[in-house]
mmCIF file of C-alpha atoms in Angstrom:
data_model
loop_
_atom_site.group_PDB
_atom_site.id
_atom_site.type_symbol
_atom_site.label_atom_id
_atom_site.label_comp_id
_atom_site.label_asym_id
_atom_site.label_seq_id
_atom_site.Cartn_x
_atom_site.Cartn_y
_atom_site.Cartn_z
ATOM 1 C CA UNK A 9 61.885 -16.652 -71.990
ATOM 2 C CA UNK A 10 58.229 -15.736 -72.129
ATOM 3 C CA UNK A 11 57.303 -19.304 -71.180
ATOM 4 C CA UNK A 12 59.605 -19.182 -68.188
ATOM 5 C CA UNK A 13 58.108 -15.893 -67.000
ATOM 6 C CA UNK A 14 54.584 -17.228 -67.510
ATOM 7 C CA UNK A 15 55.397 -20.371 -65.562
ATOM 8 C CA UNK A 16 56.972 -18.307 -62.808
ATOM 9 C CA UNK A 17 53.870 -16.052 -62.626
ATOM 10 C CA UNK A 18 51.624 -19.097 -62.390
ATOM 11 C CA UNK A 19 53.697 -20.528 -59.565
ATOM 12 C CA UNK A 20 53.662 -17.212 -57.690
ATOM 13 C CA UNK A 21 49.869 -16.953 -58.161
ATOM 14 C CA UNK A 22 49.352 -20.495 -56.902
ATOM 15 C CA UNK A 23 51.572 -19.785 -53.887
ATOM 16 C CA UNK A 24 49.675 -16.630 -52.879
ATOM 17 C CA UNK A 25 46.333 -18.299 -53.598
ATOM 18 C CA UNK A 26 47.189 -21.228 -51.337
ATOM 19 C CA UNK A 27 48.362 -18.815 -48.662
ATOM 20 C CA UNK A 28 45.072 -16.921 -48.896
ATOM 21 C CA UNK A 29 43.077 -20.137 -48.553
ATOM 22 C CA UNK A 30 45.099 -21.134 -45.496
ATOM 23 C CA UNK A 31 44.522 -17.731 -43.948
ATOM 24 C CA UNK A 32 40.772 -18.016 -44.581
ATOM 25 C CA UNK A 33 40.705 -21.504 -43.044
ATOM 26 C CA UNK A 34 42.602 -20.332 -39.964
ATOM 27 C CA UNK A 35 40.241 -17.387 -39.636
ATOM 28 C CA UNK A 36 37.226 -19.654 -39.836
ATOM 29 C CA UNK A 37 38.753 -22.073 -37.342
ATOM 30 C CA UNK A 38 39.434 -19.180 -34.956
ATOM 31 C CA UNK A 39 35.837 -17.973 -35.241
ATOM 32 C CA UNK A 40 34.562 -21.477 -34.623
ATOM 33 C CA UNK A 41 36.770 -21.783 -31.567
ATOM 34 C CA UNK A 42 35.450 -18.534 -30.162
ATOM 35 C CA UNK A 43 31.875 -19.613 -30.870
ATOM 36 C CA UNK A 44 32.406 -23.001 -29.221
ATOM 37 C CA UNK A 45 34.055 -21.449 -26.160
ATOM 38 C CA UNK A 46 31.238 -18.906 -25.841
ATOM 39 C CA UNK A 47 28.676 -21.686 -26.069
ATOM 40 C CA UNK A 48 30.416 -23.732 -23.393
ATOM 41 C CA UNK A 49 30.704 -20.695 -21.106
ATOM 42 C CA UNK A 50 27.032 -19.818 -21.575
ATOM 43 C CA UNK A 51 26.033 -23.393 -20.794
ATOM 44 C CA UNK A 52 28.079 -23.320 -17.578
ATOM 45 C CA UNK A 53 26.435 -20.059 -16.538
ATOM 46 C CA UNK A 54 22.954 -21.484 -17.183
ATOM 47 C CA UNK A 55 23.762 -24.643 -15.203
ATOM 48 C CA UNK A 56 25.169 -22.569 -12.334
ATOM 49 C CA UNK A 57 22.063 -20.376 -12.114
ATOM 50 C CA UNK A 58 19.812 -23.442 -12.287
ATOM 51 C CA UNK A 59 21.689 -25.047 -9.397
ATOM 52 C CA UNK A 60 21.390 -21.852 -7.325
ATOM 53 C CA UNK A 61 17.643 -21.564 -8.067
ATOM 54 C CA UNK A 62 17.079 -25.213 -7.182
ATOM 55 C CA UNK A 63 18.950 -24.855 -3.875
ATOM 56 C CA UNK A 64 17.055 -21.678 -2.950
ATOM 57 C CA UNK A 65 13.718 -23.277 -3.849
ATOM 58 C CA UNK A 66 14.524 -26.260 -1.673
ATOM 59 C CA UNK A 67 15.424 -23.977 1.242
ATOM 60 C CA UNK A 68 12.202 -21.984 0.738
ATOM 61 C CA UNK A 69 10.088 -25.153 0.657
ATOM 62 C CA UNK A 70 11.762 -26.381 3.848
ATOM 63 C CA UNK A 71 11.031 -23.067 5.588
ATOM 64 C CA UNK A 72 7.377 -23.196 4.548
ATOM 65 C CA UNK A 73 7.094 -26.778 5.748
ATOM 66 C CA UNK A 74 8.663 -25.845 9.088
ATOM 67 C CA UNK A 75 6.317 -22.884 9.503
ATOM 68 C CA UNK A 76 3.281 -25.052 8.756
ATOM 69 C CA UNK A 77 4.461 -27.591 11.321
ATOM 70 C CA UNK A 78 4.849 -24.905 13.967
ATOM 71 C CA UNK A 79 1.352 -23.571 13.254
ATOM 72 C CA UNK A 80 -0.154 -27.042 13.373
ATOM 73 C CA UNK A 81 1.610 -27.942 16.597
ATOM 74 C CA UNK A 82 0.823 -24.614 18.313
ATOM 75 C CA UNK A 83 -1.684 -25.214 21.136
ATOM 76 C CA UNK A 84 -4.956 -23.352 21.106
ATOM 77 C CA UNK A 85 -5.174 -20.241 23.258
ATOM 78 C CA UNK A 86 -6.713 -20.950 26.605
ATOM 79 C CA UNK A 87 -9.606 -18.554 27.137
ATOM 80 C CA UNK A 88 -10.992 -20.383 30.141
ATOM 81 C CA UNK A 89 -11.295 -17.778 32.937
ATOM 82 C CA UNK A 90 -10.867 -20.533 35.509
ATOM 83 C CA UNK A 91 -7.294 -21.043 34.344
ATOM 84 C CA UNK A 92 -6.435 -17.338 34.126
ATOM 85 C CA UNK A 93 -4.596 -17.173 37.421
ATOM 86 C CA UNK A 94 -2.686 -20.409 36.870
ATOM 87 C CA UNK A 95 -1.333 -19.100 33.581
ATOM 88 C CA UNK A 96 -0.335 -15.734 35.016
ATOM 89 C CA UNK A 97 1.371 -17.102 38.107
ATOM 90 C CA UNK A 98 4.490 -17.485 35.995
ATOM 91 C CA UNK A 99 4.660 -13.711 35.590
ATOM 92 C CA UNK A 100 3.339 -12.554 38.980
ATOM 93 C CA UNK A 101 4.341 -13.096 42.586
ATOM 94 C CA UNK A 102 0.802 -13.567 43.830
ATOM 95 C CA UNK A 103 -0.633 -17.074 44.314
ATOM 96 C CA UNK A 104 -3.899 -18.134 42.685
ATOM 97 C CA UNK A 105 -5.612 -18.520 46.059
ATOM 98 C CA UNK A 106 -4.662 -15.005 47.190
ATOM 99 C CA UNK A 107 -5.618 -13.491 43.860
ATOM 100 C CA UNK A 108 -9.028 -15.172 43.941
ATOM 101 C CA UNK A 109 -9.641 -13.809 47.419
ATOM 102 C CA UNK A 110 -8.726 -10.271 46.386
ATOM 103 C CA UNK A 111 -10.802 -10.604 43.215
ATOM 104 C CA UNK A 112 -13.901 -11.318 45.295
ATOM 105 C CA UNK A 113 -13.156 -8.225 47.348
ATOM 106 C CA UNK A 114 -12.792 -6.227 44.153
ATOM 107 C CA UNK A 115 -16.272 -7.319 43.088
ATOM 108 C CA UNK A 116 -17.662 -6.136 46.431
ATOM 109 C CA UNK A 117 -15.665 -2.895 46.127
ATOM 110 C CA UNK A 118 -17.270 -2.228 42.742
ATOM 111 C CA UNK A 119 -20.768 -3.165 43.863
ATOM 112 C CA UNK A 120 -20.561 -0.829 46.849
ATOM 113 C CA UNK A 121 -19.209 1.935 44.581
ATOM 114 C CA UNK A 122 -16.242 2.618 46.841
ATOM 115 C CA UNK A 123 -14.424 3.931 43.777
ATOM 116 C CA UNK A 124 -16.442 7.161 44.125
ATOM 117 C CA UNK A 125 -14.433 8.102 47.202
ATOM 118 C CA UNK A 126 -12.607 11.384 46.687
ATOM 119 C CA UNK A 127 -8.798 11.207 46.522
ATOM 120 C CA UNK A 128 -8.830 7.413 46.516
ATOM 121 C CA UNK A 129 -5.385 5.804 46.429
ATOM 122 C CA UNK A 130 -3.898 2.377 45.860
ATOM 123 C CA UNK A 131 -2.760 2.272 49.485
ATOM 124 C CA UNK A 132 -6.235 3.077 50.787
ATOM 125 C CA UNK A 133 -7.868 0.349 48.682
ATOM 126 C CA UNK A 134 -5.184 -2.173 49.689
ATOM 127 C CA UNK A 135 -5.795 -1.418 53.360
ATOM 128 C CA UNK A 136 -9.548 -1.606 52.799
ATOM 129 C CA UNK A 137 -9.107 -5.117 51.358
ATOM 130 C CA UNK A 138 -6.578 -6.207 53.985
ATOM 131 C CA UNK A 139 -3.823 -6.803 51.456
ATOM 132 C CA UNK A 140 -0.728 -5.034 50.204
ATOM 133 C CA UNK A 141 -0.390 -2.719 47.212
ATOM 134 C CA UNK A 142 1.670 -5.210 45.177
ATOM 135 C CA UNK A 143 -0.885 -8.004 45.406
ATOM 136 C CA UNK A 144 -3.722 -5.590 44.729
ATOM 137 C CA UNK A 145 -2.024 -4.168 41.636
ATOM 138 C CA UNK A 146 -1.318 -7.652 40.300
ATOM 139 C CA UNK A 147 -4.897 -8.811 40.891
ATOM 140 C CA UNK A 148 -6.301 -5.769 39.097
ATOM 141 C CA UNK A 149 -3.910 -6.401 36.229
ATOM 142 C CA UNK A 150 -4.866 -10.077 36.014
ATOM 143 C CA UNK A 151 -8.643 -9.741 36.375
ATOM 144 C CA UNK A 152 -9.263 -6.310 34.845
ATOM 145 C CA UNK A 153 -6.308 -5.943 32.494
ATOM 146 C CA UNK A 154 -5.533 -2.442 33.767
ATOM 147 C CA UNK A 155 -3.303 -0.606 36.183
ATOM 148 C CA UNK A 156 -4.864 0.931 39.285
ATOM 149 C CA UNK A 157 -5.441 4.440 37.885
ATOM 150 C CA UNK A 158 -7.021 3.177 34.667
ATOM 151 C CA UNK A 159 -9.168 0.797 36.676
ATOM 152 C CA UNK A 160 -10.543 3.544 38.938
ATOM 153 C CA UNK A 161 -11.043 5.975 36.059
ATOM 154 C CA UNK A 162 -12.934 3.341 34.100
ATOM 155 C CA UNK A 163 -15.295 2.643 37.006
ATOM 156 C CA UNK A 164 -15.939 6.310 37.683
ATOM 157 C CA UNK A 165 -16.610 7.260 34.057
ATOM 158 C CA UNK A 166 -18.811 4.212 33.579
ATOM 159 C CA UNK A 167 -20.824 5.270 36.618
ATOM 160 C CA UNK A 168 -21.335 8.893 35.543
ATOM 161 C CA UNK A 169 -22.111 7.857 31.955
ATOM 162 C CA UNK A 170 -24.816 5.534 33.241
ATOM 163 C CA UNK A 171 -26.258 8.309 35.379
ATOM 164 C CA UNK A 172 -26.330 10.700 32.432
ATOM 165 C CA UNK A 173 -28.282 8.129 30.445
ATOM 166 C CA UNK A 174 -30.754 7.170 33.151
ATOM 167 C CA UNK A 175 -31.268 10.455 34.968
ATOM 168 C CA UNK A 176 -31.929 13.470 32.709
ATOM 169 C CA UNK A 177 -31.355 15.882 35.606
ATOM 170 C CA UNK A 178 -27.658 15.001 35.533
ATOM 171 C CA UNK A 179 -27.441 16.560 32.073
ATOM 172 C CA UNK A 180 -28.116 19.927 33.659
ATOM 173 C CA UNK A 181 -25.146 19.661 36.005
ATOM 174 C CA UNK A 182 -22.043 21.723 35.485
ATOM 175 C CA UNK A 183 -18.864 19.846 34.559
ATOM 176 C CA UNK A 184 -17.437 20.601 38.003
ATOM 177 C CA UNK A 185 -20.491 19.062 39.658
ATOM 178 C CA UNK A 186 -20.304 15.959 37.465
ATOM 179 C CA UNK A 187 -16.640 15.581 38.320
ATOM 180 C CA UNK A 188 -17.318 15.719 42.053
ATOM 181 C CA UNK A 189 -20.266 13.352 41.672
ATOM 182 C CA UNK A 190 -17.962 10.579 40.470
ATOM 183 C CA UNK A 191 -15.049 11.280 42.802
ATOM 184 C CA UNK A 192 -12.867 13.775 40.935
ATOM 185 C CA UNK A 193 -11.593 16.868 42.703
ATOM 186 C CA UNK A 194 -10.373 18.320 39.385
ATOM 187 C CA UNK A 195 -12.783 18.952 36.526
ATOM 188 C CA UNK A 196 -9.875 18.953 34.083
ATOM 189 C CA UNK A 197 -8.821 15.450 35.114
ATOM 190 C CA UNK A 198 -12.459 14.359 34.828
ATOM 191 C CA UNK A 199 -12.770 15.723 31.272
ATOM 192 C CA UNK A 200 -9.564 13.953 30.197
ATOM 193 C CA UNK A 201 -10.696 10.660 31.731
ATOM 194 C CA UNK A 202 -14.199 10.978 30.232
ATOM 195 C CA UNK A 203 -12.840 11.638 26.751
ATOM 196 C CA UNK A 204 -10.439 8.726 27.031
ATOM 197 C CA UNK A 205 -13.246 6.308 27.964
ATOM 198 C CA UNK A 206 -16.026 7.621 25.701
ATOM 199 C CA UNK A 207 -14.105 9.239 22.869
ATOM 200 C CA UNK A 208 -15.718 12.681 23.296
ATOM 201 C CA UNK A 209 -15.750 15.375 26.028
ATOM 202 C CA UNK A 210 -18.604 15.263 28.570
ATOM 203 C CA UNK A 211 -20.168 18.533 27.312
ATOM 204 C CA UNK A 212 -20.450 17.182 23.777
ATOM 205 C CA UNK A 213 -21.765 13.873 25.123
ATOM 206 C CA UNK A 214 -24.483 15.681 27.093
ATOM 207 C CA UNK A 215 -25.485 17.807 24.085
ATOM 208 C CA UNK A 216 -25.940 14.637 22.052
ATOM 209 C CA UNK A 217 -28.102 13.106 24.760
ATOM 210 C CA UNK A 218 -30.291 16.201 24.887
ATOM 211 C CA UNK A 219 -30.739 16.108 21.117
ATOM 212 C CA UNK A 220 -31.976 12.525 21.181
ATOM 213 C CA UNK A 221 -35.602 11.486 21.599
ATOM 214 C CA UNK A 222 -36.485 10.129 25.039
ATOM 215 C CA UNK A 223 -37.504 6.728 23.578
ATOM 216 C CA UNK A 224 -34.036 6.241 22.053
ATOM 217 C CA UNK A 225 -32.420 6.483 25.485
ATOM 218 C CA UNK A 226 -34.445 3.699 27.005
#
């Protein structure tokens, strides 16, 4: 009886032992499967990102190459004053011949200092040059790069600034007198225009001139 029980116990032990080994093997196989699947998934992710990076790099290189081509093929800017009118005819109504004619009259207008006339207007200057206001405005824009008001203000302030440099007696003038001297009926408008052209008000400009040595003004 004891032998039978012992044999039975051995058989039961072997059965449970074999079951335990099978369970351990299945567990290990499951872990290996998870590890293999994770490795395959990681590899796919790496390959995907590499493909995206390669495609983006290729697109970037193509864009750089295109930009370089555009820069190389871009024509040089034409700074030749003789071709200024021909280039701007596309944007203006005036012909090159008419603009050249008015430009010569502008030069005479500046030399004769007609810009010092009080209450000067675009219409008056156009009539003086035997043209219309549109053509005159376009010529000033083309040749001087300014509108009419800025053009006149620039000439007037340049004139009075030159006089303040060359003639010390002008530094003793009142602001109102200086304004009238260069064509302004309003001293306030004169001060604004002077500051815009020279960066400082006329009174401060005059004080600086007075503080300088006479040799430094020559």
